[in-house]
Amino acid sequence: MNALKIHEIPGRVTISSGNGGLPVIRVRSDFSTAEIYPHGAHVTGFQKHGEAPLLFMSAASEFRAETPIRGGVPVIFPWFGSRGGMVAHGFARLAEWDLVATSVLPLGSIKLSFQLPTEEPYRVTFDVTIGSSLIMALAVCNTGAAPFTFETCLHTYFQIGDIRQLRVAGLQGTRYHDQLLAADLTETADAIRFSAETDRTYQDTAATVAIIDPVLDRSMIVSKTGSKSTVVWNPWIAKSQRMPDFGDDEYLRMVCVESGNVSENAVTLAPGEESLLTVEVSSFPFTDPIGSRAG
Ligand code: BG6
């Protein structure tokens, strides 16, 4: 904790003991507030002044060194899903990341920089910029002598009014793997609507996605660079009940729109090469480009 405190900026960045006794970094920019745990370099909150939180956090989340936090933005690296019996979604979300710098940017945003401690022949940094939007940048550099292949994902949980009235637009015409049907399909709908468990990996897409929420009267926009995959997930009823760190009814108030490079879009870096994934999350008053109120 004391080592972290050197990065405090009075009135802007404070570091204290958070849930479960884990250190938490609280940030106040000119436009917004945010909360980040070095455990997983996990953004657990982002809220523009005068608006509802953009990120969903489960009230049942554990805050322990041994488990991932449920909600916010888990950083998924170096693999997505389960791999040969190893920890699901990689170890980055379980690691205690080093906070290496904090700064106030000229226009009143705050930037935090984290580094993943590792003995492996790669360097991973994660920058979080808190301003009128939330900007996250995950950089991976291959410092070894052999090619390095990995998957990444910024597994963002969004807070919404009601999943049954939500639309997720921007993926029409995109190929996806449906995990539940175990089938490869192409999105035909102008927007994804939800009436059951949904778990899809959209591939070869750099598209900006709009989360259109007529209940909270806002649209959230997810734009990205260095990402070819978008995962859309809602656990619905039965899976919510199976997850110990998730409330039975919480599926109604969240959706995950995850940006990264997974499965056939995994990244291979030559020795010395670096990749950069950026995701920007912003929000606007409700707009209805696809008639989502009509359903
Ligand atoms: C999603 C996956 O990205 O993450 C789902 O597509 C998975 O299959 C979900 O259930 C949550 O994973 P976890 O490991 O955080 O429970």
Tab-separated table of C-alpha atoms and ligand atoms in Angstrom:
chain	number	residue	atom	x	y	z
A	1	MET	CA	0.000	0.000	0.000
A	2	ASN	CA	2.733	2.502	0.984
A	3	ALA	CA	4.577	1.819	-2.274
A	4	LEU	CA	1.385	2.716	-4.136
A	5	LYS	CA	0.846	5.924	-2.179
A	6	ILE	CA	3.732	7.683	-3.935
A	7	HIS	CA	1.430	7.805	-6.972
A	8	GLU	CA	-1.310	9.767	-5.236
A	9	ILE	CA	-2.230	13.186	-6.665
A	10	PRO	CA	-4.089	15.296	-4.072
A	11	GLY	CA	-7.740	15.792	-4.992
A	12	ARG	CA	-7.314	13.613	-8.101
A	13	VAL	CA	-5.885	10.181	-7.294
A	14	THR	CA	-6.221	8.579	-3.863
A	15	ILE	CA	-5.190	5.106	-2.786
A	16	SER	CA	-6.769	3.298	0.140
A	17	SER	CA	-7.959	-0.074	1.349
A	18	GLY	CA	-10.974	-1.225	-0.688
A	19	ASN	CA	-13.294	-4.235	-0.696
A	20	GLY	CA	-11.760	-7.343	0.871
A	21	GLY	CA	-8.854	-5.203	2.081
A	22	LEU	CA	-7.439	-5.011	-1.463
A	23	PRO	CA	-5.862	-1.670	-2.404
A	24	VAL	CA	-8.113	0.537	-4.532
A	25	ILE	CA	-7.296	3.624	-6.579
A	26	ARG	CA	-10.007	6.270	-6.732
A	27	VAL	CA	-9.788	8.894	-9.441
A	28	ARG	CA	-11.589	12.198	-9.954
A	29	SER	CA	-11.112	13.913	-13.320
A	30	ASP	CA	-12.774	17.148	-14.448
A	31	PHE	CA	-15.462	15.024	-16.149
A	32	SER	CA	-15.853	11.785	-14.239
A	33	THR	CA	-14.869	9.478	-11.411
A	34	ALA	CA	-13.373	5.986	-11.587
A	35	GLU	CA	-12.182	3.186	-9.362
A	36	ILE	CA	-9.410	0.726	-10.243
A	37	TYR	CA	-7.994	-2.241	-8.319
A	38	PRO	CA	-4.329	-3.135	-8.952
A	39	HIS	CA	-5.633	-6.725	-8.484
A	40	GLY	CA	-6.100	-7.511	-12.169
A	41	ALA	CA	-5.545	-3.809	-13.103
A	42	HIS	CA	-9.302	-4.019	-12.907
A	43	VAL	CA	-11.458	-0.947	-13.585
A	44	THR	CA	-14.458	-1.491	-11.288
A	45	GLY	CA	-16.185	1.850	-11.815
A	46	PHE	CA	-16.469	4.701	-14.308
A	47	GLN	CA	-19.107	7.386	-13.962
A	48	LYS	CA	-19.440	10.724	-15.714
A	49	HIS	CA	-20.440	13.568	-13.410
A	50	GLY	CA	-24.249	13.682	-13.194
A	51	GLU	CA	-24.788	10.344	-15.016
A	52	ALA	CA	-25.475	6.756	-14.007
A	53	PRO	CA	-22.382	4.486	-13.828
A	54	LEU	CA	-21.366	3.086	-17.229
A	55	LEU	CA	-19.889	-0.111	-15.828
A	56	PHE	CA	-21.797	-2.894	-14.114
A	57	MET	CA	-20.398	-4.423	-10.914
A	58	SER	CA	-21.947	-7.509	-9.337
A	59	ALA	CA	-23.024	-7.006	-5.731
A	60	ALA	CA	-21.913	-10.623	-5.191
A	61	SER	CA	-18.371	-10.108	-6.515
A	62	GLU	CA	-15.574	-11.483	-4.446
A	63	PHE	CA	-12.592	-9.287	-3.704
A	64	ARG	CA	-9.827	-11.771	-2.957
A	65	ALA	CA	-6.340	-12.225	-4.341
A	66	GLU	CA	-7.227	-15.757	-5.523
A	67	THR	CA	-10.325	-14.878	-7.584
A	68	PRO	CA	-11.233	-12.478	-10.380
A	69	ILE	CA	-13.525	-9.521	-9.715
A	70	ARG	CA	-17.019	-9.938	-11.266
A	71	GLY	CA	-17.946	-6.841	-13.276
A	72	GLY	CA	-16.106	-3.756	-14.463
A	73	VAL	CA	-13.334	-4.541	-16.940
A	74	PRO	CA	-11.432	-7.794	-16.411
A	75	VAL	CA	-8.184	-7.759	-18.435
A	76	ILE	CA	-8.036	-11.081	-20.274
A	77	PHE	CA	-4.500	-12.219	-21.200
A	78	PRO	CA	-2.737	-14.382	-22.457
A	79	TRP	CA	-5.645	-16.645	-23.352
A	80	PHE	CA	-9.402	-16.327	-23.565
A	81	GLY	CA	-11.756	-18.965	-22.104
A	82	SER	CA	-10.324	-22.145	-20.693
A	83	ARG	CA	-7.134	-23.571	-22.065
A	84	GLY	CA	-6.213	-27.162	-21.248
A	85	GLY	CA	-7.454	-27.067	-17.645
A	86	MET	CA	-5.618	-23.817	-16.885
A	87	VAL	CA	-7.225	-20.856	-15.137
A	88	ALA	CA	-10.163	-19.445	-17.178
A	89	HIS	CA	-9.458	-16.276	-19.206
A	90	GLY	CA	-5.723	-16.246	-18.346
A	91	PHE	CA	-3.849	-15.118	-15.266
A	92	ALA	CA	-3.674	-11.348	-15.885
A	93	ARG	CA	-6.991	-10.743	-14.112
A	94	LEU	CA	-5.628	-12.536	-11.026
A	95	ALA	CA	-2.253	-10.782	-10.938
A	96	GLU	CA	-1.315	-7.849	-8.714
A	97	TRP	CA	-0.254	-5.303	-11.352
A	98	ASP	CA	2.328	-2.611	-10.609
A	99	LEU	CA	1.041	0.947	-10.750
A	100	VAL	CA	3.950	2.703	-12.453
A	101	ALA	CA	2.671	6.244	-13.098
A	102	THR	CA	-0.234	8.625	-12.614
A	103	SER	CA	-0.642	12.004	-14.293
A	104	VAL	CA	-3.092	14.810	-14.944
A	105	LEU	CA	-3.403	15.448	-18.685
A	106	PRO	CA	-3.630	19.037	-20.014
A	107	LEU	CA	-7.417	18.935	-20.599
A	108	GLY	CA	-8.269	17.581	-17.135
A	109	SER	CA	-8.249	13.814	-17.747
A	110	ILE	CA	-6.264	11.510	-15.459
A	111	LYS	CA	-4.007	8.755	-16.762
A	112	LEU	CA	-2.887	5.676	-14.814
A	113	SER	CA	-0.241	3.265	-16.142
A	114	PHE	CA	0.106	-0.335	-14.956
A	115	GLN	CA	2.608	-3.066	-15.740
A	116	LEU	CA	2.073	-6.817	-15.386
A	117	PRO	CA	4.837	-8.337	-13.246
A	118	THR	CA	6.113	-11.409	-15.072
A	119	GLU	CA	9.222	-13.505	-15.622
A	120	GLU	CA	7.977	-14.412	-19.091
A	121	PRO	CA	9.674	-13.016	-22.227
A	122	TYR	CA	7.061	-10.335	-22.828
A	123	ARG	CA	6.143	-6.929	-21.397
A	124	VAL	CA	2.504	-6.003	-20.825
A	125	THR	CA	1.363	-2.488	-19.940
A	126	PHE	CA	-2.161	-1.218	-19.367
A	127	ASP	CA	-2.988	2.494	-19.490
A	128	VAL	CA	-6.329	3.808	-18.276
A	129	THR	CA	-7.374	7.378	-19.118
A	130	ILE	CA	-10.331	8.750	-17.185
A	131	GLY	CA	-11.969	11.775	-18.767
A	132	SER	CA	-15.236	12.466	-20.581
A	133	SER	CA	-14.815	8.885	-21.805
A	134	LEU	CA	-12.929	5.854	-20.482
A	135	ILE	CA	-9.948	4.925	-22.649
A	136	MET	CA	-8.027	1.698	-22.022
A	137	ALA	CA	-4.850	0.677	-23.858
A	138	LEU	CA	-3.246	-2.748	-23.490
A	139	ALA	CA	0.229	-3.028	-25.034
A	140	VAL	CA	2.078	-6.338	-25.373
A	141	CYS	CA	5.724	-6.477	-26.450
A	142	ASN	CA	7.522	-9.708	-27.283
A	143	THR	CA	10.883	-9.355	-25.497
A	144	GLY	CA	11.885	-12.961	-26.228
A	145	ALA	CA	13.739	-14.677	-29.045
A	146	ALA	CA	10.808	-16.730	-30.378
A	147	PRO	CA	7.420	-15.767	-31.822
A	148	PHE	CA	4.727	-15.308	-29.141
A	149	THR	CA	1.033	-16.037	-29.742
A	150	PHE	CA	-1.644	-14.859	-27.316
A	151	GLU	CA	-5.267	-13.808	-26.956
A	152	THR	CA	-6.458	-10.579	-25.295
A	153	CYS	CA	-9.788	-9.117	-24.339
A	154	LEU	CA	-11.037	-6.152	-22.356
A	155	HIS	CA	-14.069	-7.985	-20.986
A	156	THR	CA	-16.235	-4.923	-20.306
A	157	TYR	CA	-19.451	-5.284	-18.255
A	158	PHE	CA	-21.903	-2.460	-19.047
A	159	GLN	CA	-24.629	-1.264	-16.720
A	160	ILE	CA	-27.990	-1.192	-18.508
A	161	GLY	CA	-31.659	-0.672	-17.601
A	162	ASP	CA	-33.181	-3.976	-18.768
A	163	ILE	CA	-31.558	-6.608	-21.015
A	164	ARG	CA	-34.987	-7.470	-22.460
A	165	GLN	CA	-35.239	-3.995	-24.013
A	166	LEU	CA	-31.597	-3.550	-24.996
A	167	ARG	CA	-30.186	-3.479	-28.529
A	168	VAL	CA	-26.544	-3.943	-29.452
A	169	ALA	CA	-25.887	-2.529	-32.935
A	170	GLY	CA	-22.881	-2.507	-35.239
A	171	LEU	CA	-22.289	-6.184	-35.972
A	172	GLN	CA	-24.736	-6.875	-38.809
A	173	GLY	CA	-23.070	-8.945	-41.527
A	174	THR	CA	-20.301	-10.145	-39.179
A	175	ARG	CA	-19.355	-13.796	-38.835
A	176	TYR	CA	-19.528	-15.201	-35.306
A	177	HIS	CA	-19.076	-18.371	-33.334
A	178	ASP	CA	-22.080	-19.151	-31.145
A	179	GLN	CA	-20.662	-20.916	-28.060
A	180	LEU	CA	-24.053	-22.263	-27.041
A	181	LEU	CA	-24.990	-23.713	-30.440
A	182	ALA	CA	-21.339	-24.617	-31.163
A	183	ALA	CA	-21.970	-23.197	-34.635
A	184	ASP	CA	-20.419	-20.603	-36.966
A	185	LEU	CA	-23.046	-18.154	-38.168
A	186	THR	CA	-23.365	-14.661	-39.683
A	187	GLU	CA	-25.233	-11.861	-37.928
A	188	THR	CA	-28.296	-10.980	-39.963
A	189	ALA	CA	-30.075	-8.675	-37.494
A	190	ASP	CA	-29.643	-4.885	-37.562
A	191	ALA	CA	-29.087	-5.167	-33.810
A	192	ILE	CA	-28.742	-8.000	-31.308
A	193	ARG	CA	-31.777	-8.434	-29.060
A	194	PHE	CA	-31.728	-10.636	-25.959
A	195	SER	CA	-34.273	-13.253	-24.877
A	196	ALA	CA	-31.994	-16.100	-23.719
A	197	GLU	CA	-28.391	-16.831	-22.726
A	198	THR	CA	-26.142	-15.242	-25.353
A	199	ASP	CA	-22.454	-16.062	-25.827
A	200	ARG	CA	-21.015	-15.108	-29.212
A	201	THR	CA	-17.559	-14.362	-30.532
A	202	TYR	CA	-17.723	-12.047	-33.542
A	203	GLN	CA	-14.592	-12.357	-35.676
A	204	ASP	CA	-12.741	-10.092	-38.109
A	205	THR	CA	-14.555	-6.971	-36.987
A	206	ALA	CA	-13.098	-3.579	-36.139
A	207	ALA	CA	-16.603	-2.102	-35.904
A	208	THR	CA	-17.733	0.425	-33.338
A	209	VAL	CA	-20.621	-1.030	-31.339
A	210	ALA	CA	-23.576	0.909	-29.901
A	211	ILE	CA	-25.379	-0.315	-26.777
A	212	ILE	CA	-28.797	1.275	-27.110
A	213	ASP	CA	-30.639	1.493	-23.801
A	214	PRO	CA	-34.150	2.960	-23.911
A	215	VAL	CA	-34.641	2.318	-20.168
A	216	LEU	CA	-31.659	4.346	-18.892
A	217	ASP	CA	-32.218	6.695	-21.840
A	218	ARG	CA	-28.702	6.539	-23.179
A	219	SER	CA	-26.485	4.907	-25.768
A	220	MET	CA	-23.029	3.686	-24.878
A	221	ILE	CA	-20.460	3.546	-27.660
A	222	VAL	CA	-17.572	1.075	-27.714
A	223	SER	CA	-14.896	2.016	-30.241
A	224	LYS	CA	-11.617	0.185	-30.578
A	225	THR	CA	-8.317	-0.150	-32.413
A	226	GLY	CA	-6.013	-3.160	-32.682
A	227	SER	CA	-8.944	-5.525	-32.101
A	228	LYS	CA	-10.506	-7.970	-34.535
A	229	SER	CA	-12.878	-9.765	-32.145
A	230	THR	CA	-15.963	-8.621	-30.256
A	231	VAL	CA	-17.586	-10.942	-27.713
A	232	VAL	CA	-21.211	-10.395	-26.669
A	233	TRP	CA	-22.306	-12.178	-23.503
A	234	ASN	CA	-25.287	-12.323	-21.162
A	235	PRO	CA	-25.652	-15.343	-18.841
A	236	TRP	CA	-29.479	-15.111	-18.569
A	237	ILE	CA	-31.264	-17.047	-15.798
A	238	ALA	CA	-29.797	-20.534	-15.342
A	239	LYS	CA	-26.145	-19.536	-15.733
A	240	SER	CA	-26.628	-16.582	-13.378
A	241	GLN	CA	-27.890	-19.032	-10.773
A	242	ARG	CA	-24.841	-21.261	-11.330
A	243	MET	CA	-22.298	-18.466	-10.882
A	244	PRO	CA	-21.453	-18.124	-7.171
A	245	ASP	CA	-20.235	-14.536	-7.502
A	246	PHE	CA	-23.223	-13.204	-9.444
A	247	GLY	CA	-26.760	-12.400	-8.270
A	248	ASP	CA	-29.643	-14.445	-9.699
A	249	ASP	CA	-31.354	-11.377	-11.185
A	250	GLU	CA	-28.282	-9.366	-12.105
A	251	TYR	CA	-28.345	-10.576	-15.734
A	252	LEU	CA	-31.209	-8.098	-16.262
A	253	ARG	CA	-28.944	-5.112	-15.637
A	254	MET	CA	-25.755	-6.009	-17.509
A	255	VAL	CA	-24.343	-6.917	-20.871
A	256	CYS	CA	-20.755	-7.684	-21.784
A	257	VAL	CA	-19.406	-6.247	-25.015
A	258	GLU	CA	-15.787	-7.360	-25.033
A	259	SER	CA	-13.109	-6.087	-27.408
A	260	GLY	CA	-9.971	-8.048	-28.176
A	261	ASN	CA	-8.328	-10.690	-30.287
A	262	VAL	CA	-9.427	-14.245	-29.569
A	263	SER	CA	-9.576	-17.647	-31.204
A	264	GLU	CA	-8.637	-17.377	-34.913
A	265	ASN	CA	-7.889	-13.665	-34.313
A	266	ALA	CA	-5.169	-14.469	-31.754
A	267	VAL	CA	-2.085	-12.255	-32.172
A	268	THR	CA	1.406	-13.531	-33.043
A	269	LEU	CA	4.305	-11.166	-32.374
A	270	ALA	CA	7.762	-11.663	-33.843
A	271	PRO	CA	10.702	-11.052	-31.436
A	272	GLY	CA	10.831	-7.342	-30.578
A	273	GLU	CA	7.380	-6.672	-32.011
A	274	GLU	CA	4.646	-4.844	-30.060
A	275	SER	CA	0.834	-4.830	-30.349
A	276	LEU	CA	-1.614	-2.293	-29.004
A	277	LEU	CA	-5.301	-2.796	-28.210
A	278	THR	CA	-7.314	0.305	-27.343
A	279	VAL	CA	-10.931	0.540	-26.281
A	280	GLU	CA	-12.870	3.766	-25.706
A	281	VAL	CA	-16.191	3.720	-23.876
A	282	SER	CA	-18.407	6.784	-24.083
A	283	SER	CA	-22.064	7.587	-23.553
A	284	PHE	CA	-24.639	9.872	-25.111
A	285	PRO	CA	-28.277	10.697	-24.481
A	286	PHE	CA	-30.637	8.079	-25.944
A	287	THR	CA	-30.753	7.910	-29.731
A	288	ASP	CA	-32.844	5.427	-31.646
A	289	PRO	CA	-31.213	4.853	-35.033
A	290	ILE	CA	-32.796	1.417	-35.459
A	291	GLY	CA	-36.211	1.884	-33.900
A	292	SER	CA	-35.312	-0.023	-30.758
A	293	ARG	CA	-38.133	1.478	-28.716
A	294	ALA	CA	-40.559	-0.277	-31.015
A	295	GLY	CA	-38.733	-3.566	-30.373
B	1	BG6	C1	-17.342	-14.576	-21.591
B	1	BG6	C2	-17.404	-15.953	-22.198
B	1	BG6	O1	-16.389	-13.828	-22.265
B	1	BG6	O2	-16.978	-14.678	-20.220
B	1	BG6	C3	-18.416	-16.787	-21.430
B	1	BG6	O3	-17.757	-15.854	-23.570
B	1	BG6	C4	-18.051	-16.804	-19.951
B	1	BG6	O4	-18.434	-18.110	-21.956
B	1	BG6	C5	-17.928	-15.368	-19.454
B	1	BG6	O5	-19.054	-17.491	-19.229
B	1	BG6	C6	-17.553	-15.242	-17.978
B	1	BG6	O6	-16.396	-15.951	-17.721
B	1	BG6	P1	-15.848	-16.041	-16.233
B	1	BG6	O7	-14.611	-16.919	-16.298
B	1	BG6	O8	-15.523	-14.641	-15.809
B	1	BG6	O9	-16.958	-16.638	-15.411
